[in-house]
mmCIF file of C-alpha atoms and ligand atoms in Angstrom:
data_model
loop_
_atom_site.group_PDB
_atom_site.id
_atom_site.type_symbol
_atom_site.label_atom_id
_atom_site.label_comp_id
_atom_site.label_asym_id
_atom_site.label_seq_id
_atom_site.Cartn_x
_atom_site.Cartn_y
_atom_site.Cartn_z
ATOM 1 C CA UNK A 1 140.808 225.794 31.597
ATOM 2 C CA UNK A 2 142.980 224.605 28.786
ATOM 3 C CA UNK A 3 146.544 223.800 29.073
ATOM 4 C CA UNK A 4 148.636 225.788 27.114
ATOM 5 C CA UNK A 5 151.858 224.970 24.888
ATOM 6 C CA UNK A 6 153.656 227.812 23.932
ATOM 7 C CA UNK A 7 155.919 227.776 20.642
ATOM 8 C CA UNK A 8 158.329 231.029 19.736
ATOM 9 C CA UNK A 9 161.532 231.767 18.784
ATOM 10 C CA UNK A 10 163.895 233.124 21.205
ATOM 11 C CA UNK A 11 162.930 236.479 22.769
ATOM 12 C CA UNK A 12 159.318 236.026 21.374
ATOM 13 C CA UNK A 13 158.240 236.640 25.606
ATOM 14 C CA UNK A 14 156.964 233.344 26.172
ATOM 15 C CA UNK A 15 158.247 233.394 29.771
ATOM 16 C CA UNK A 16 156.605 236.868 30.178
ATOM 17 C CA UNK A 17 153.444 235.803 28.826
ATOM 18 C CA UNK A 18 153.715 232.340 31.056
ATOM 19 C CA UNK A 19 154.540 234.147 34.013
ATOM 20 C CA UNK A 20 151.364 236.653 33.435
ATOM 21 C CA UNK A 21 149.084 233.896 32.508
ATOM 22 C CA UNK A 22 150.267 232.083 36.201
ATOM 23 C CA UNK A 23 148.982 235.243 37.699
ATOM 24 C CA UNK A 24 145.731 235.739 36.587
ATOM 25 C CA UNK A 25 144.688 232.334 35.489
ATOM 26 C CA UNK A 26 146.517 230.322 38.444
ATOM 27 C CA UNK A 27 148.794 227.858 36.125
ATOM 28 C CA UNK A 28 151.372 225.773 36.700
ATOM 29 C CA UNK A 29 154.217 227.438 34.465
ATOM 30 C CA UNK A 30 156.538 224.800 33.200
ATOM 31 C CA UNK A 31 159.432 226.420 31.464
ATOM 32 C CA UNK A 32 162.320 224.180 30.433
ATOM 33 C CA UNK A 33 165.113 226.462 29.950
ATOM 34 C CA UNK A 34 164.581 227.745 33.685
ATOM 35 C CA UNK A 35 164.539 224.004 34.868
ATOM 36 C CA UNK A 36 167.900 223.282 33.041
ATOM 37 C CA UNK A 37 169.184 226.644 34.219
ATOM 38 C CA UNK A 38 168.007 226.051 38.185
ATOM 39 C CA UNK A 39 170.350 222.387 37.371
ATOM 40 C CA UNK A 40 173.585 224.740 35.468
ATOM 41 C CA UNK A 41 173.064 227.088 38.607
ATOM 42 C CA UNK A 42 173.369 224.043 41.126
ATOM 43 C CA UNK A 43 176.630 222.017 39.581
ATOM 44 C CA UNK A 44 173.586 219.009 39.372
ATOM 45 C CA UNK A 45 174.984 216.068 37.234
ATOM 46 C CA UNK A 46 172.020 217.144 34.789
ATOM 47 C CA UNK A 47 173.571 220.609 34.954
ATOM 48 C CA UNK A 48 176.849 219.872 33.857
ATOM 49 C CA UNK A 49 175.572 217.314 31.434
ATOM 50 C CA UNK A 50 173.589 220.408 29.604
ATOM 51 C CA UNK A 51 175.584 223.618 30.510
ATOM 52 C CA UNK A 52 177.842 223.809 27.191
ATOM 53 C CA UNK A 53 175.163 222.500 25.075
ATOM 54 C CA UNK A 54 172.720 225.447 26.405
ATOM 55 C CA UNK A 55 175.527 228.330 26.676
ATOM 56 C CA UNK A 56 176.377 227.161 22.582
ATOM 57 C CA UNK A 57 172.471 227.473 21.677
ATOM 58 C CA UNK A 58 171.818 224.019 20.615
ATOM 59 C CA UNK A 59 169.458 221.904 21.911
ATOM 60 C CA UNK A 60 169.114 219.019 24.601
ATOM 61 C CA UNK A 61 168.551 216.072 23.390
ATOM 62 C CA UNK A 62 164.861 214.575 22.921
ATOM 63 C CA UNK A 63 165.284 211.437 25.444
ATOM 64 C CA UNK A 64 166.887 213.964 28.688
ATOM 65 C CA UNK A 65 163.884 216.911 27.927
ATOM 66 C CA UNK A 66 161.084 214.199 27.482
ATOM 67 C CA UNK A 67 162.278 212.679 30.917
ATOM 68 C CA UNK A 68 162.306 216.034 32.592
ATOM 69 C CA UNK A 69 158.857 216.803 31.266
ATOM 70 C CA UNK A 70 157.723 213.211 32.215
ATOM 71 C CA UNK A 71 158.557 213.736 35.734
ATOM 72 C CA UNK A 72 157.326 216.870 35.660
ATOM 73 C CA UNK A 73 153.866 216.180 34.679
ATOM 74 C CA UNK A 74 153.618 213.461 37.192
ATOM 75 C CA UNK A 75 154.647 215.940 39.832
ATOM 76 C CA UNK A 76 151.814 218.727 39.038
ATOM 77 C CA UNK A 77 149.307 215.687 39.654
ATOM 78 C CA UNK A 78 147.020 217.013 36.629
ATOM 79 C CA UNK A 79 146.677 220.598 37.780
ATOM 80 C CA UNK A 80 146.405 222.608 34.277
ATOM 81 C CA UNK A 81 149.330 223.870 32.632
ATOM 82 C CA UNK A 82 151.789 226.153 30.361
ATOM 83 C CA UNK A 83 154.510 224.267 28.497
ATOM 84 C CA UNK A 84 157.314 227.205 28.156
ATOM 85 C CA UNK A 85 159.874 225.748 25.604
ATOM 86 C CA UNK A 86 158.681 222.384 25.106
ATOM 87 C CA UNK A 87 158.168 220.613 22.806
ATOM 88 C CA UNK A 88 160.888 221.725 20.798
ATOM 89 C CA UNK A 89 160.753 219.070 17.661
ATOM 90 C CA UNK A 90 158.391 216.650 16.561
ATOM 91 C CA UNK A 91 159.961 213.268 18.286
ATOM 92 C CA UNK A 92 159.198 215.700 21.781
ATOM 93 C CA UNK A 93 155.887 216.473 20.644
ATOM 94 C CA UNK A 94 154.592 212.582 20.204
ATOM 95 C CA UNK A 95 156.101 211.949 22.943
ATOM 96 C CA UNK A 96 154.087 214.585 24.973
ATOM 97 C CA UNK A 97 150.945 213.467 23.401
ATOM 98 C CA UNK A 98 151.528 209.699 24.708
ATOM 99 C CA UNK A 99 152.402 210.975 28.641
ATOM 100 C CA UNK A 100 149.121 213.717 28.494
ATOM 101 C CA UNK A 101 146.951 210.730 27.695
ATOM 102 C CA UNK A 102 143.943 213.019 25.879
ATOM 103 C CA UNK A 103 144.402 216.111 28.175
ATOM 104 C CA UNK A 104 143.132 218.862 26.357
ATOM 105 C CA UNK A 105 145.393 221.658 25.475
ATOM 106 C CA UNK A 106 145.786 224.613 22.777
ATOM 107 C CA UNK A 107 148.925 225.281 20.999
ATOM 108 C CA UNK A 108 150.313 229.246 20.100
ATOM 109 C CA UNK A 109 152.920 229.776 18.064
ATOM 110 C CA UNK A 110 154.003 233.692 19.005
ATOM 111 C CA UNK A 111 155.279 235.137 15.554
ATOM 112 C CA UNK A 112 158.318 237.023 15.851
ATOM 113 C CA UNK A 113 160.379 238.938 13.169
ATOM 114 C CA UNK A 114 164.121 238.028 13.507
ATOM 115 C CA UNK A 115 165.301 241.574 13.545
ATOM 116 C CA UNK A 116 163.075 241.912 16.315
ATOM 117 C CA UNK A 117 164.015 238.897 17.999
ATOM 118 C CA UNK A 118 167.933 240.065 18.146
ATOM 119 C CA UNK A 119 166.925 243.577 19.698
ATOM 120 C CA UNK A 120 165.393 241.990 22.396
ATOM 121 C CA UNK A 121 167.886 239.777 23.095
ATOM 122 C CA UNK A 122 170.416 242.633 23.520
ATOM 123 C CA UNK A 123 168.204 244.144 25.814
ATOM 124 C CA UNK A 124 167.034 241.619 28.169
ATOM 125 C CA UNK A 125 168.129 240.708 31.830
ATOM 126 C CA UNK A 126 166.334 237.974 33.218
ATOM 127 C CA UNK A 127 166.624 236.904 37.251
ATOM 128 C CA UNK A 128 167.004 233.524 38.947
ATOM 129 C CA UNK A 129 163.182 233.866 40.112
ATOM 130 C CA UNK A 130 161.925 233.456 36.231
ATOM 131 C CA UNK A 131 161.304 236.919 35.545
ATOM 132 C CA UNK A 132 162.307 238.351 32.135
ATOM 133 C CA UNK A 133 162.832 242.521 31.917
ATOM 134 C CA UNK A 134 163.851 244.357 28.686
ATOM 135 C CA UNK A 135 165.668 247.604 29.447
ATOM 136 C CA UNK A 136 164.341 248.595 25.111
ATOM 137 C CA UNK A 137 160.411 248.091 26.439
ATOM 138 C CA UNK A 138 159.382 251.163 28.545
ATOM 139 C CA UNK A 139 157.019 247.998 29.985
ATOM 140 C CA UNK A 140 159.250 246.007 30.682
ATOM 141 C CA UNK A 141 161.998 247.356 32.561
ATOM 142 C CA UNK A 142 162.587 247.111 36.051
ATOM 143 C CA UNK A 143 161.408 249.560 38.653
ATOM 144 C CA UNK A 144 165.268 250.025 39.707
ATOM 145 C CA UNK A 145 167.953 249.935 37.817
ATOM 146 C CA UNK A 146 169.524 245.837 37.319
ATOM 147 C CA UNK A 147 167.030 244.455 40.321
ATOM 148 C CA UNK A 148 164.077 242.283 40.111
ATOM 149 C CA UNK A 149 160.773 243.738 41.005
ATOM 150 C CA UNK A 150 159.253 240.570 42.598
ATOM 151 C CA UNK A 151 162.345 239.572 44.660
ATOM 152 C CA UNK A 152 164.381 242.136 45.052
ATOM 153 C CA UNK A 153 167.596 239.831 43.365
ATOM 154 C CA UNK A 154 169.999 240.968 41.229
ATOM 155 C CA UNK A 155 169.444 241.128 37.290
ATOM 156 C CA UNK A 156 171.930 239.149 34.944
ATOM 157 C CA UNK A 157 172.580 238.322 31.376
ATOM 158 C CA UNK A 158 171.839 235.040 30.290
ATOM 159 C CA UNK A 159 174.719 233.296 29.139
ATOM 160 C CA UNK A 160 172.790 232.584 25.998
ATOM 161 C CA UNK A 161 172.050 235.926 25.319
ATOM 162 C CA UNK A 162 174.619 237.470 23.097
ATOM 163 C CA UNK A 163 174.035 236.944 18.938
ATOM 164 C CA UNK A 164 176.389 233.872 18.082
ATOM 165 C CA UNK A 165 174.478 231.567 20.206
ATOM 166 C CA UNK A 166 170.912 233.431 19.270
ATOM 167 C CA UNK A 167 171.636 232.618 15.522
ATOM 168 C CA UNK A 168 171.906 228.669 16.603
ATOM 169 C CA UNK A 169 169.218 229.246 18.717
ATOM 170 C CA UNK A 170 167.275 230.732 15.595
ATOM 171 C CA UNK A 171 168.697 228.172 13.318
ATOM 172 C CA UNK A 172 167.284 225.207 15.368
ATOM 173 C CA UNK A 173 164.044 226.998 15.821
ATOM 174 C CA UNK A 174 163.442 227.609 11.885
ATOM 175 C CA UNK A 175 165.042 223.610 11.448
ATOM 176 C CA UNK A 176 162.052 222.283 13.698
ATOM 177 C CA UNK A 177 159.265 224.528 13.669
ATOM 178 C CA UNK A 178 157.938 223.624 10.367
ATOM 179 C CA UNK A 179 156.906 220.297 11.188
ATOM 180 C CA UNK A 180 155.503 221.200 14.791
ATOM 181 C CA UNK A 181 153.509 223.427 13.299
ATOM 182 C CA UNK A 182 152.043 221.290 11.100
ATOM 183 C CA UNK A 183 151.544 218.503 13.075
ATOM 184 C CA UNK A 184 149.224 221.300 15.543
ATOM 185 C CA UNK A 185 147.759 222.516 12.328
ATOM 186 C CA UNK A 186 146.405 219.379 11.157
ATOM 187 C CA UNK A 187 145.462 218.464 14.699
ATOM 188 C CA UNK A 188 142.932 221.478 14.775
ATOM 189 C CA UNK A 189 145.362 223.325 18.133
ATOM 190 C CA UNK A 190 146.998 225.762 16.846
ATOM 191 C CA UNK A 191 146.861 229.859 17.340
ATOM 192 C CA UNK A 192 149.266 231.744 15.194
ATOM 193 C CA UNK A 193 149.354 235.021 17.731
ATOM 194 C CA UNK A 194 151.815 238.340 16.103
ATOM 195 C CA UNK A 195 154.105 239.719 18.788
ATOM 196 C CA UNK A 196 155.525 242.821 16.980
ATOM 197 C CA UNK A 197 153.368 244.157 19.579
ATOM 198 C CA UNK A 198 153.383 245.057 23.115
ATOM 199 C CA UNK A 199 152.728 243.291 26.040
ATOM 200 C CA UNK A 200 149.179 243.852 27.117
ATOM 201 C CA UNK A 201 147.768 243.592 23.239
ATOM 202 C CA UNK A 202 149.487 239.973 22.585
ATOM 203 C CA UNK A 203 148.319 238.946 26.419
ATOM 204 C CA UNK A 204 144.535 240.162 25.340
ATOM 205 C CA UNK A 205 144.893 237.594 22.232
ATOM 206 C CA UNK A 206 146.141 234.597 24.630
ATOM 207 C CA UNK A 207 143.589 235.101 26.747
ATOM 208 C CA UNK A 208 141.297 234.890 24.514
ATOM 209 C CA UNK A 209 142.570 231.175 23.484
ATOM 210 C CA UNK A 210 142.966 230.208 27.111
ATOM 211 C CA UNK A 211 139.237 231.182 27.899
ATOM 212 C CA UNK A 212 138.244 229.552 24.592
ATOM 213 C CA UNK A 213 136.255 232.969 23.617
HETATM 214 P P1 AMP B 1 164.678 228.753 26.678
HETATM 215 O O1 AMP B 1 164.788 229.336 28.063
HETATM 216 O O2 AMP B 1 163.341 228.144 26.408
HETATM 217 O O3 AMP B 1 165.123 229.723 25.623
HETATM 218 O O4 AMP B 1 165.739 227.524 26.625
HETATM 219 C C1 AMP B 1 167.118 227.739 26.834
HETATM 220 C C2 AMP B 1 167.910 226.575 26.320
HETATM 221 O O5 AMP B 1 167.565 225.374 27.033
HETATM 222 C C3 AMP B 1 167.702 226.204 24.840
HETATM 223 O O6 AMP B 1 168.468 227.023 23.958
HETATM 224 C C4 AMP B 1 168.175 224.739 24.826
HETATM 225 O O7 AMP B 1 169.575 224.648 24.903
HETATM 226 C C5 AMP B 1 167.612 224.233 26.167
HETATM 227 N N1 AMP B 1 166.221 223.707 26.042
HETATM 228 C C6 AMP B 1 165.114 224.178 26.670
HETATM 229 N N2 AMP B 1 164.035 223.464 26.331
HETATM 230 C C7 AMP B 1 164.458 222.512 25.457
HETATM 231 C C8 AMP B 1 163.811 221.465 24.738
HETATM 232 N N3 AMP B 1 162.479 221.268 24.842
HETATM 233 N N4 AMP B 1 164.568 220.678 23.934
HETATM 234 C C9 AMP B 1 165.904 220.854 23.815
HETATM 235 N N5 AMP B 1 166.577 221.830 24.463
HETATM 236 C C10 AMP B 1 165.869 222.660 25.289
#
């Protein structure tokens, strides 16, 4: 099975696609906005480090995420992976390719339109557990009203989720993607996938990646 690395701009579902892909496939689903939300959520000296930086939109820097992701990796002991939100720029991306030491993986880069993007991220409640529901998506919306379907929690708004910090969130992703995508491009890894789509459809197209069909 190949490891995956997901790219997208905010709201593109990456963490609903991750979480699906854990599912059937059996991945380890490495999302680095969750792991510096579980630190924000514990007062963790990492957490306070990152909290304003996160709630603004901007990003962490390079040598904290790569560190994470380091210690990460060694953790998982080589079981295969998605990378949810990481890398980010192209100093995190060499970086990853010196720690995975040749493991094979396949980049997609979920295509999003921005107007698009912004509806979603007025209409989605996430829960401490990692799951992502969208009360616009007739698929996506919890079974009852503000609670999570897998753990019964309470739904919240990210703190992130409102449109000042989306349009820094945007603005960094436009700022870095360019060269990321390149750098896949010209290493033969990447899968542009379109998700002005809905759920199942864009999950078909991964799959088809992850299975190499
Ligand atoms: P996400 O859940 O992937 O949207 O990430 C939420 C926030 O966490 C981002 O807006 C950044 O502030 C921070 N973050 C997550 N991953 C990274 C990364 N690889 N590099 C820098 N900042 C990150």
């Amino acid at each position: 099975m190949q490891n995956i690395i997901f790219i997208a701009p905010p709201a593109a579902g990456k963490g609903t696609q991750s979480h699906l892909l854990k599912e059937i496939y059996g991945y380890e689903h490495i999302s680095t906005g969750d792991m510096l939300r579980e630190a924000v959520a514990s007062e963790s000296a990492l957490g306070l480090e990152v909290k304003n930086i996160m709630d603004k939109g901007d990003l962490v820097s390079d040598d904290l995420m790569i560190n994470l992701i380091k210690n990460k990796l060694t953790n998982i002991k080589g079981k295969p992976f998605i990378l949810d939100g990481f890398p980010r720029t192209l100093n995190q991306a060499l970086a990853l390719d010196k720690l995975l030491n040749d493991s094979l993986y396949q980049v997609i880069y979920l295509k999003l339109d921005i107007n698009e993007a912004i509806k979603r991220i007025e209409g989605r409640l996430t829960c401490s557990c990692g799951k992502t529901y969208n009360v616009f998506d007739d698929k996506l919306q919890p079974k009852q009203n503000g609670i999570c379907d897998k753990c019964g929690r309470k739904l919240v708004k990210r703190n992130d989720d409102n449109v000042e910090s989306f349009k820094v969130r945007y603005e960094n992703f436009l700022t870095n993607t360019e060269k990321l995508i390149k750098y896949y491009d010209d290493k033969n890894k990447l899968h542009i996938i379109d998700v002005n789509r809905n759920v199942d459809d864009i999950f078909k197209d991964i799959s088809k990646v992850v299975t190499n069909d």
